[in-house]
Amino acid sequence: MDAFSPELTEVFAHIDTHRQSYLDRLVAYVRQPSVSAQGVGMAEAATLLLTEMERLGMHPRIIETGGWPMLLGSRCEVPGAPTVLLYGHYDVQPPEPLDAWLTPPFEPSIRGNRLYARGVADNKGQHFAQLLAIEALLATQAALPCNVLMLIEGEEELGSPHILDIVHRHRDDLQADLVVIADGPVHASERSWIVFGARGIVSFELHARGASTDLHSGAWGNIAPNPLWTLVHLLNTMKSPGGEITIDGIYDAVRPLSAAERATLSDLPVDPAAIKARVGLTRFDAPADRPLGERVVAWPSLTINGMTGGYSGPGAKTVLPSTARVKCDMRLVPDQTVAGVRELIAAHVQQHAPEVELVWLGGMEPSRTPLDSPFTPPLQQAFIDAEGQAPLLMPTLGGSLPNYVFTRDLGIPTFIVPYANADQNNHAPNENLLIDRFFLGIKTGAALLTRLGALPRSART
Ligand SMILES: [Zn+2]
């Protein structure tokens, strides 16, 4: 199939003539609250989605997780064609603060060319676009061009606490050649992009203790050890002013970027001056000569999130604190692991400040699908079909997503193909989806199933 596909012309025309009814159904879906953190509307939203999947002959099942249920549907009737697993989530972030919304979060409102509602971009509008893509294909063709599994969970906004367990328990039901996740925003330049992975994370706290009570700094300074100084000295051994993390062995598992990954990074339209201006920076962190894209994609980062102890209110208080705490996170890159990094941090603290208590918070593994995956060209072509322009390629997001359950635990290459505008305000008041982006998402979704179906078997290994 070349760039001019008669099937796609017909599907795209069908999508164009059904704009109003597709939009009305998205409005109905986002009108239904589904706030996992507050337990609001979850069963109703799952039922609504179940009905939509049933209409498409996907025979959806409800998978109990111990928390909010997941939905798993499938339509696999093209022997020999690839199987794609489409992943999304029907839960949404809490809508608060309510008074910052121009219109109520669960009363969808169209202003200009945007639809405003909680969850419209993150993630309901995006997996709903995938569903409508399937609907449009079925309306215009005898069968889907490839096999489709659809897994929609209800706990993504809680950090997906059960997905690893479910993926293991349903390993046989989730056999696929690739995973496609339509979530997140397009690139900041508003160009579409395909994202090949996400950094992992290890979060932790360091607790230091001194005397059993706060002390007078004049009477006890130079006599009682100060837990805040203890933490400052320890932190000073963990990262250099030159920007290198100085925990022994921390870079040993870091996989160097491939030449292709380096090249795609330098293709990204990045304007350092605009980035600094946007957040009020006068300089970037050390090391000064490291390209911006590589900082996010190729290197782990160690961040002090906050530090507490003693007194930091108005005026002077000559106190020598009895306790101090610092909260940190490290973002991980392939092939670092949560367990390996925790071991290195623990050994470092043990060596430099054995009296400091190390408390582990959350952890998530990194993931990265190779750029030269056989599925990259059909996904790129799908964006060209829908938008007339090739997408940017991003080897790894700076943030953390549970893609590793697919790449590591199922061994399936995983691609993030965002359909939402960069200024979607997800997790914030006035979340919105550009209506044209919604329809581009439906078209891209239809094109990617079509292009995957046309991929010769010999090209898939
Ligand atoms: Zn979210």
Short mmCIF file of C-alpha atoms and ligand atoms in Angstrom, two decimals:
data_model
loop_
_atom_site.label_atom_id
_atom_site.label_comp_id
_atom_site.label_asym_id
_atom_site.label_seq_id
_atom_site.Cartn_x
_atom_site.Cartn_y
_atom_site.Cartn_z
CA MET A 1 0.00 0.00 0.00
CA ASP A 2 1.50 3.36 -0.96
CA ALA A 3 0.80 6.83 0.36
CA PHE A 4 -2.50 6.89 -1.56
CA SER A 5 -4.66 4.27 0.07
CA PRO A 6 -8.23 3.94 -1.28
CA GLU A 7 -9.30 2.25 1.98
CA LEU A 8 -8.11 5.18 4.02
CA THR A 9 -9.73 7.72 1.72
CA GLU A 10 -13.04 6.01 2.37
CA VAL A 11 -12.51 5.73 6.13
CA PHE A 12 -11.46 9.37 6.40
CA ALA A 13 -14.55 10.45 4.45
CA HIS A 14 -16.71 8.41 6.83
CA ILE A 15 -15.07 10.10 9.83
CA ASP A 16 -15.62 13.54 8.28
CA THR A 17 -19.33 12.89 7.71
CA HIS A 18 -19.83 11.63 11.27
CA ARG A 19 -18.10 14.48 13.10
CA GLN A 20 -21.17 15.65 14.97
CA SER A 21 -22.26 12.24 16.23
CA TYR A 22 -18.70 11.30 17.23
CA LEU A 23 -18.34 14.55 19.15
CA ASP A 24 -21.74 14.07 20.82
CA ARG A 25 -20.65 10.63 22.04
CA LEU A 26 -17.37 11.97 23.42
CA VAL A 27 -19.38 14.65 25.24
CA ALA A 28 -21.59 11.94 26.77
CA TYR A 29 -18.51 9.99 27.88
CA VAL A 30 -16.75 12.92 29.57
CA ARG A 31 -20.00 14.10 31.16
CA GLN A 32 -19.79 10.91 33.23
CA PRO A 33 -17.40 11.54 36.15
CA SER A 34 -14.85 8.78 36.89
CA VAL A 35 -12.57 10.07 39.63
CA SER A 36 -10.62 7.05 40.85
CA ALA A 37 -9.06 8.90 43.80
CA GLN A 38 -12.51 9.84 45.12
CA GLY A 39 -14.47 6.80 43.93
CA VAL A 40 -16.90 9.00 42.01
CA GLY A 41 -18.79 7.53 39.03
CA MET A 42 -16.37 4.67 38.36
CA ALA A 43 -18.93 1.90 37.79
CA GLU A 44 -21.08 4.10 35.54
CA ALA A 45 -18.08 5.11 33.40
CA ALA A 46 -16.94 1.49 33.07
CA THR A 47 -20.45 0.47 31.99
CA LEU A 48 -20.59 3.23 29.40
CA LEU A 49 -17.26 2.13 27.96
CA LEU A 50 -18.29 -1.52 28.08
CA THR A 51 -21.35 -0.70 25.99
CA GLU A 52 -19.24 1.12 23.40
CA MET A 53 -16.83 -1.83 23.16
CA GLU A 54 -19.73 -4.30 22.87
CA ARG A 55 -21.14 -2.32 19.92
CA LEU A 56 -17.85 -2.96 18.12
CA GLY A 57 -17.97 -6.70 18.70
CA MET A 58 -14.99 -6.59 21.04
CA HIS A 59 -16.64 -8.85 23.64
CA PRO A 60 -15.26 -6.79 26.54
CA ARG A 61 -14.65 -8.41 29.90
CA ILE A 62 -14.46 -6.73 33.24
CA ILE A 63 -11.24 -7.69 35.02
CA GLU A 64 -11.40 -7.31 38.78
CA THR A 65 -8.15 -5.94 40.18
CA GLY A 66 -8.79 -5.51 43.89
CA GLY A 67 -9.18 -1.80 43.11
CA TRP A 68 -11.12 -0.27 40.23
CA PRO A 69 -11.75 -2.78 37.43
CA MET A 70 -10.11 -2.87 34.00
CA LEU A 71 -11.84 -3.58 30.70
CA LEU A 72 -10.31 -5.95 28.19
CA GLY A 73 -11.82 -6.33 24.74
CA SER A 74 -10.55 -7.94 21.58
CA ARG A 75 -11.32 -8.37 17.94
CA CYS A 76 -8.81 -10.82 16.53
CA GLU A 77 -10.03 -12.30 13.28
CA VAL A 78 -7.26 -11.65 10.75
CA PRO A 79 -4.96 -14.68 10.78
CA GLY A 80 -1.38 -13.75 10.05
CA ALA A 81 -1.87 -10.03 10.63
CA PRO A 82 -0.16 -8.32 13.56
CA THR A 83 -1.97 -7.92 16.87
CA VAL A 84 -1.90 -4.51 18.48
CA LEU A 85 -2.73 -3.95 22.14
CA LEU A 86 -4.31 -0.53 22.67
CA TYR A 87 -3.94 0.71 26.25
CA GLY A 88 -5.71 3.64 27.91
CA HIS A 89 -7.46 4.63 31.14
CA TYR A 90 -11.03 5.65 31.92
CA ASP A 91 -10.30 7.21 35.29
CA VAL A 92 -9.61 10.93 35.60
CA GLN A 93 -7.87 13.24 38.06
CA PRO A 94 -9.91 14.93 40.80
CA PRO A 95 -11.32 18.16 39.36
CA GLU A 96 -10.45 20.44 42.29
CA PRO A 97 -10.09 23.42 42.63
CA LEU A 98 -13.61 23.74 41.23
CA ASP A 99 -13.74 27.54 41.30
CA ALA A 100 -10.78 27.72 38.87
CA TRP A 101 -12.89 26.12 36.10
CA LEU A 102 -14.65 28.52 33.72
CA THR A 103 -17.37 25.87 33.26
CA PRO A 104 -17.97 22.90 35.59
CA PRO A 105 -15.57 19.98 34.97
CA PHE A 106 -18.32 17.44 34.25
CA GLU A 107 -20.51 19.73 32.18
CA PRO A 108 -18.61 19.56 28.88
CA SER A 109 -18.43 22.91 27.16
CA ILE A 110 -17.23 23.94 23.71
CA ARG A 111 -15.44 27.29 23.58
CA GLY A 112 -13.70 28.27 20.39
CA ASN A 113 -12.34 25.07 18.87
CA ARG A 114 -11.85 23.25 22.16
CA LEU A 115 -13.94 20.89 24.26
CA TYR A 116 -13.48 21.54 27.99
CA ALA A 117 -14.08 18.80 30.58
CA ARG A 118 -12.14 16.80 33.15
CA GLY A 119 -10.64 13.78 31.43
CA VAL A 120 -11.39 14.94 27.88
CA ALA A 121 -7.68 14.76 26.97
CA ASP A 122 -6.33 12.58 29.81
CA ASN A 123 -7.37 10.09 28.70
CA LYS A 124 -11.00 9.64 27.60
CA GLY A 125 -10.83 11.62 24.34
CA GLN A 126 -7.74 9.69 23.28
CA HIS A 127 -8.83 6.09 23.79
CA PHE A 128 -12.32 7.05 22.59
CA ALA A 129 -10.69 8.25 19.36
CA GLN A 130 -9.11 4.78 19.06
CA LEU A 131 -12.52 3.17 19.56
CA LEU A 132 -14.13 5.41 16.95
CA ALA A 133 -11.28 4.56 14.57
CA ILE A 134 -12.27 0.90 14.90
CA GLU A 135 -15.92 1.82 14.39
CA ALA A 136 -15.13 3.79 11.22
CA LEU A 137 -13.03 0.93 9.83
CA LEU A 138 -15.81 -1.59 10.50
CA ALA A 139 -18.38 0.72 8.90
CA THR A 140 -16.44 0.98 5.66
CA GLN A 141 -14.67 -2.40 5.39
CA ALA A 142 -15.54 -6.05 5.71
CA ALA A 143 -13.04 -6.61 8.53
CA LEU A 144 -10.44 -4.82 10.61
CA PRO A 145 -7.05 -4.67 8.88
CA CYS A 146 -5.25 -6.22 11.87
CA ASN A 147 -6.01 -7.83 15.21
CA VAL A 148 -6.87 -5.54 18.11
CA LEU A 149 -6.81 -5.94 21.87
CA MET A 150 -7.98 -3.07 24.03
CA LEU A 151 -7.06 -2.75 27.71
CA ILE A 152 -8.56 0.24 29.51
CA GLU A 153 -7.78 0.58 33.18
CA GLY A 154 -9.41 2.59 35.97
CA GLU A 155 -6.42 3.31 38.20
CA GLU A 156 -3.85 5.07 36.02
CA GLU A 157 -4.30 8.32 37.92
CA LEU A 158 -3.52 6.39 41.12
CA GLY A 159 -0.20 5.19 39.67
CA SER A 160 -1.55 1.92 38.17
CA PRO A 161 -1.10 -0.08 41.40
CA HIS A 162 -2.53 -3.32 39.94
CA ILE A 163 -1.41 -3.34 36.33
CA LEU A 164 1.72 -5.41 36.89
CA ASP A 165 -0.31 -8.10 38.67
CA ILE A 166 -3.02 -8.09 35.97
CA VAL A 167 -0.47 -8.29 33.15
CA HIS A 168 1.04 -11.35 34.79
CA ARG A 169 -2.32 -13.01 35.48
CA HIS A 170 -3.62 -12.34 31.97
CA ARG A 171 -0.36 -12.84 30.09
CA ASP A 172 -2.05 -15.26 27.65
CA ASP A 173 -4.86 -12.81 26.86
CA LEU A 174 -2.40 -9.99 26.22
CA GLN A 175 -0.20 -11.62 23.59
CA ALA A 176 0.44 -8.89 21.03
CA ASP A 177 3.11 -7.76 18.61
CA LEU A 178 3.09 -4.17 19.82
CA VAL A 179 1.44 -1.89 22.36
CA VAL A 180 0.09 1.51 21.33
CA ILE A 181 -0.75 4.08 24.01
CA ALA A 182 -2.60 7.20 22.92
CA ASP A 183 -1.96 9.41 25.94
CA GLY A 184 -0.15 12.58 26.90
CA PRO A 185 0.35 15.70 24.79
CA VAL A 186 1.95 16.18 21.40
CA HIS A 187 5.34 17.94 21.35
CA ALA A 188 5.47 21.46 22.83
CA SER A 189 5.75 22.83 19.28
CA GLU A 190 2.24 21.29 18.68
CA ARG A 191 3.81 18.82 16.18
CA SER A 192 2.76 15.21 16.63
CA TRP A 193 5.36 12.78 17.91
CA ILE A 194 5.89 9.13 18.66
CA VAL A 195 7.46 8.47 22.06
CA PHE A 196 9.45 5.26 22.55
CA GLY A 197 9.76 5.07 26.31
CA ALA A 198 9.74 6.73 29.69
CA ARG A 199 12.25 7.26 32.45
CA GLY A 200 11.79 5.29 35.65
CA ILE A 201 11.85 6.71 39.15
CA VAL A 202 13.08 5.95 42.65
CA SER A 203 11.71 8.24 45.39
CA PHE A 204 13.15 8.32 48.88
CA GLU A 205 13.60 10.32 52.06
CA LEU A 206 16.62 10.75 54.32
CA HIS A 207 15.89 11.23 58.00
CA ALA A 208 18.56 12.57 60.37
CA ARG A 209 18.25 12.83 64.14
CA GLY A 210 20.24 14.77 66.72
CA ALA A 211 19.31 15.47 70.33
CA SER A 212 15.98 14.35 71.73
CA THR A 213 14.71 17.93 71.64
CA ASP A 214 15.46 21.19 69.80
CA LEU A 215 18.32 23.03 71.49
CA HIS A 216 19.62 26.61 72.05
CA SER A 217 22.14 27.29 69.26
CA GLY A 218 24.34 29.41 71.54
CA ALA A 219 24.50 26.83 74.32
CA TRP A 220 24.75 23.79 72.03
CA GLY A 221 26.27 24.98 68.73
CA ASN A 222 29.64 23.14 68.23
CA ILE A 223 28.53 20.60 70.83
CA ALA A 224 25.39 18.91 69.55
CA PRO A 225 25.52 17.59 65.95
CA ASN A 226 23.02 19.38 63.74
CA PRO A 227 20.85 16.95 61.68
CA LEU A 228 20.34 19.57 58.97
CA TRP A 229 24.12 19.86 58.53
CA THR A 230 24.32 16.05 58.53
CA LEU A 231 21.92 15.97 55.57
CA VAL A 232 23.67 18.86 53.78
CA HIS A 233 27.02 17.05 54.04
CA LEU A 234 25.48 13.78 52.87
CA LEU A 235 23.71 15.43 49.93
CA ASN A 236 26.98 17.11 49.01
CA THR A 237 28.51 13.67 48.49
CA MET A 238 25.69 12.64 46.12
CA LYS A 239 25.98 15.23 43.35
CA SER A 240 28.83 17.49 42.25
CA PRO A 241 28.55 21.17 41.32
CA GLY A 242 29.51 19.99 37.82
CA GLY A 243 26.18 18.17 37.59
CA GLU A 244 27.42 14.59 37.94
CA ILE A 245 25.74 12.21 40.35
CA THR A 246 28.57 10.96 42.57
CA ILE A 247 26.97 7.80 43.92
CA ASP A 248 29.38 4.97 43.13
CA GLY A 249 28.31 2.90 40.12
CA ILE A 250 25.22 4.96 39.31
CA TYR A 251 26.10 5.32 35.62
CA ASP A 252 27.31 1.74 35.13
CA ALA A 253 23.97 0.44 33.81
CA VAL A 254 23.18 3.50 31.67
CA ARG A 255 22.71 2.41 28.05
CA PRO A 256 24.41 4.84 25.65
CA LEU A 257 22.16 6.43 23.03
CA SER A 258 22.31 4.89 19.57
CA ALA A 259 23.34 7.05 16.64
CA ALA A 260 19.71 7.02 15.48
CA GLU A 261 18.47 8.15 18.91
CA ARG A 262 21.00 10.97 18.96
CA ALA A 263 19.92 12.04 15.48
CA THR A 264 16.19 12.12 16.33
CA LEU A 265 16.94 14.19 19.41
CA SER A 266 18.79 16.78 17.38
CA ASP A 267 15.77 16.90 15.00
CA LEU A 268 13.43 18.07 17.77
CA PRO A 269 12.50 21.74 17.41
CA VAL A 270 13.96 23.00 20.69
CA ASP A 271 14.45 26.69 21.41
CA PRO A 272 16.66 26.98 24.53
CA ALA A 273 16.05 30.72 24.91
CA ALA A 274 12.27 30.23 24.80
CA ILE A 275 12.46 27.38 27.32
CA LYS A 276 14.45 29.54 29.74
CA ALA A 277 12.09 32.47 29.25
CA ARG A 278 9.00 30.32 29.81
CA VAL A 279 10.06 29.27 33.32
CA GLY A 280 12.19 32.27 34.25
CA LEU A 281 15.64 30.65 34.09
CA THR A 282 18.84 32.54 33.35
CA ARG A 283 20.90 29.37 32.82
CA PHE A 284 20.52 25.61 32.55
CA ASP A 285 21.85 23.22 35.19
CA ALA A 286 25.39 21.87 34.87
CA PRO A 287 27.05 20.37 32.90
CA ALA A 288 26.68 23.34 30.55
CA ASP A 289 27.77 21.50 27.42
CA ARG A 290 25.23 18.65 27.60
CA PRO A 291 22.52 18.89 24.88
CA LEU A 292 19.07 19.54 26.34
CA GLY A 293 17.41 16.50 24.79
CA GLU A 294 20.09 14.16 26.10
CA ARG A 295 19.65 15.48 29.65
CA VAL A 296 16.07 14.23 29.66
CA VAL A 297 16.44 11.08 27.59
CA ALA A 298 19.87 9.64 28.26
CA TRP A 299 20.82 10.54 31.82
CA PRO A 300 19.48 9.79 35.27
CA SER A 301 18.71 12.89 37.37
CA LEU A 302 18.88 13.36 41.13
CA THR A 303 16.51 16.00 42.48
CA ILE A 304 16.13 17.35 46.00
CA ASN A 305 12.36 17.82 46.25
CA GLY A 306 12.34 19.55 49.64
CA MET A 307 14.00 19.75 53.01
CA THR A 308 12.52 20.32 56.46
CA GLY A 309 13.80 20.74 60.01
CA GLY A 310 14.21 23.41 62.67
CA TYR A 311 12.64 26.78 62.02
CA SER A 312 12.14 28.61 58.74
CA GLY A 313 9.34 31.03 59.64
CA PRO A 314 9.60 34.82 59.80
CA GLY A 315 12.33 36.50 61.84
CA ALA A 316 15.24 34.84 63.64
CA LYS A 317 15.01 31.78 65.82
CA THR A 318 18.31 30.57 67.19
CA VAL A 319 17.38 26.92 67.27
CA LEU A 320 19.53 23.85 66.77
CA PRO A 321 17.04 21.31 65.37
CA SER A 322 16.63 17.82 66.73
CA THR A 323 15.47 16.27 63.44
CA ALA A 324 15.74 16.95 59.72
CA ARG A 325 14.33 15.33 56.61
CA VAL A 326 14.97 15.62 52.91
CA LYS A 327 12.84 14.19 50.11
CA CYS A 328 14.53 13.23 46.81
CA ASP A 329 13.79 11.49 43.56
CA MET A 330 16.05 9.93 40.99
CA ARG A 331 14.78 9.46 37.42
CA LEU A 332 16.14 6.29 35.86
CA VAL A 333 17.08 5.48 32.30
CA PRO A 334 17.58 2.07 30.63
CA ASP A 335 19.12 -0.27 31.76
CA GLN A 336 19.02 0.97 35.35
CA THR A 337 16.58 -0.89 37.60
CA VAL A 338 14.72 0.20 40.71
CA ALA A 339 16.36 -2.55 42.78
CA GLY A 340 19.84 -1.83 41.45
CA VAL A 341 19.60 1.91 42.06
CA ARG A 342 18.18 1.40 45.57
CA GLU A 343 21.12 -0.84 46.37
CA LEU A 344 23.62 1.81 45.22
CA ILE A 345 21.91 4.60 47.16
CA ALA A 346 21.72 2.45 50.30
CA ALA A 347 25.43 1.58 50.05
CA HIS A 348 26.29 5.26 49.58
CA VAL A 349 24.30 6.39 52.62
CA GLN A 350 25.75 3.54 54.66
CA GLN A 351 29.26 4.64 53.73
CA HIS A 352 28.88 8.40 54.20
CA ALA A 353 26.26 8.80 56.95
CA PRO A 354 25.33 5.44 58.49
CA GLU A 355 23.26 7.13 61.21
CA VAL A 356 20.87 8.58 58.60
CA GLU A 357 17.69 6.58 58.02
CA LEU A 358 16.78 5.87 54.40
CA VAL A 359 13.04 5.55 53.69
CA TRP A 360 11.93 4.27 50.29
CA LEU A 361 8.87 5.80 48.66
CA GLY A 362 7.61 4.75 45.20
CA GLY A 363 9.59 3.21 42.36
CA MET A 364 8.96 2.55 38.67
CA GLU A 365 11.19 0.89 36.08
CA PRO A 366 12.37 2.75 32.94
CA SER A 367 11.50 1.52 29.45
CA ARG A 368 12.67 2.24 25.92
CA THR A 369 11.61 0.62 22.65
CA PRO A 370 14.30 0.73 19.94
CA LEU A 371 13.72 3.36 17.25
CA ASP A 372 14.48 0.81 14.54
CA SER A 373 11.53 -1.40 15.54
CA PRO A 374 9.78 -2.80 12.44
CA PHE A 375 6.60 -1.09 13.68
CA THR A 376 8.09 2.42 13.57
CA PRO A 377 7.59 2.96 9.80
CA PRO A 378 3.86 2.03 9.76
CA LEU A 379 3.21 4.26 12.79
CA GLN A 380 5.06 7.14 11.14
CA GLN A 381 3.08 6.55 7.96
CA ALA A 382 -0.20 6.68 9.92
CA PHE A 383 0.56 10.24 11.04
CA ILE A 384 1.51 11.21 7.49
CA ASP A 385 -1.82 9.75 6.27
CA ALA A 386 -3.86 11.66 8.86
CA GLU A 387 -1.93 14.93 9.12
CA GLY A 388 0.15 15.13 5.97
CA GLN A 389 3.32 15.52 8.03
CA ALA A 390 5.78 13.05 9.54
CA PRO A 391 5.77 12.93 13.35
CA LEU A 392 8.78 13.80 15.47
CA LEU A 393 10.42 10.87 17.26
CA MET A 394 11.27 10.99 20.97
CA PRO A 395 13.34 8.11 22.40
CA THR A 396 12.22 8.56 26.03
CA LEU A 397 9.99 10.93 28.00
CA GLY A 398 11.50 12.67 31.01
CA GLY A 399 8.58 11.60 33.21
CA SER A 400 7.64 8.08 34.33
CA LEU A 401 4.93 5.78 32.96
CA PRO A 402 4.28 2.07 33.58
CA ASN A 403 5.29 1.07 30.04
CA TYR A 404 7.79 -1.38 31.52
CA VAL A 405 4.97 -3.82 32.30
CA PHE A 406 4.59 -4.26 28.54
CA THR A 407 8.23 -3.94 27.44
CA ARG A 408 9.88 -5.83 30.31
CA ASP A 409 7.20 -8.21 31.61
CA LEU A 410 5.54 -9.06 28.28
CA GLY A 411 8.50 -8.31 26.01
CA ILE A 412 6.34 -6.23 23.64
CA PRO A 413 7.59 -3.04 21.92
CA THR A 414 5.54 -0.10 23.18
CA PHE A 415 4.79 3.21 21.49
CA ILE A 416 3.12 6.33 22.86
CA VAL A 417 1.19 8.17 20.15
CA PRO A 418 -0.38 11.23 21.80
CA TYR A 419 -3.48 12.73 20.21
CA ALA A 420 -3.96 15.66 22.62
CA ASN A 421 -2.78 19.25 22.19
CA ALA A 422 0.30 20.34 24.14
CA ASP A 423 -1.76 22.87 26.14
CA GLN A 424 -4.41 20.33 27.24
CA ASN A 425 -4.15 21.38 30.93
CA ASN A 426 -4.32 17.77 32.06
CA HIS A 427 -4.50 17.35 35.85
CA ALA A 428 -5.31 21.10 36.03
CA PRO A 429 -8.45 23.23 35.82
CA ASN A 430 -9.94 23.83 32.35
CA GLU A 431 -8.61 20.60 30.85
CA ASN A 432 -9.40 20.69 27.15
CA LEU A 433 -8.99 18.90 23.85
CA LEU A 434 -8.73 20.68 20.52
CA ILE A 435 -11.69 19.31 18.56
CA ASP A 436 -9.61 19.02 15.40
CA ARG A 437 -7.02 17.00 17.35
CA PHE A 438 -9.79 14.60 18.40
CA PHE A 439 -10.70 13.96 14.76
CA LEU A 440 -7.04 13.71 13.74
CA GLY A 441 -6.71 11.12 16.50
CA ILE A 442 -9.56 9.07 15.04
CA LYS A 443 -7.95 9.25 11.60
CA THR A 444 -4.48 8.42 12.93
CA GLY A 445 -5.97 5.50 14.87
CA ALA A 446 -7.65 4.17 11.71
CA ALA A 447 -4.52 4.70 9.63
CA LEU A 448 -2.24 2.96 12.10
CA LEU A 449 -4.41 -0.18 12.17
CA THR A 450 -4.49 -0.07 8.36
CA ARG A 451 -0.73 0.42 8.01
CA LEU A 452 0.01 -2.30 10.58
CA GLY A 453 -2.29 -4.68 8.70
CA ALA A 454 -0.39 -4.01 5.48
CA LEU A 455 3.01 -4.69 7.03
CA PRO A 456 4.43 -7.82 5.38
CA ARG A 457 5.07 -10.67 7.78
CA SER A 458 8.70 -10.73 6.66
CA ALA A 459 9.13 -7.13 7.87
CA ARG A 460 7.95 -7.91 11.40
CA THR A 461 10.91 -9.75 12.83
ZN ZN B 1 -3.18 11.76 33.95
#
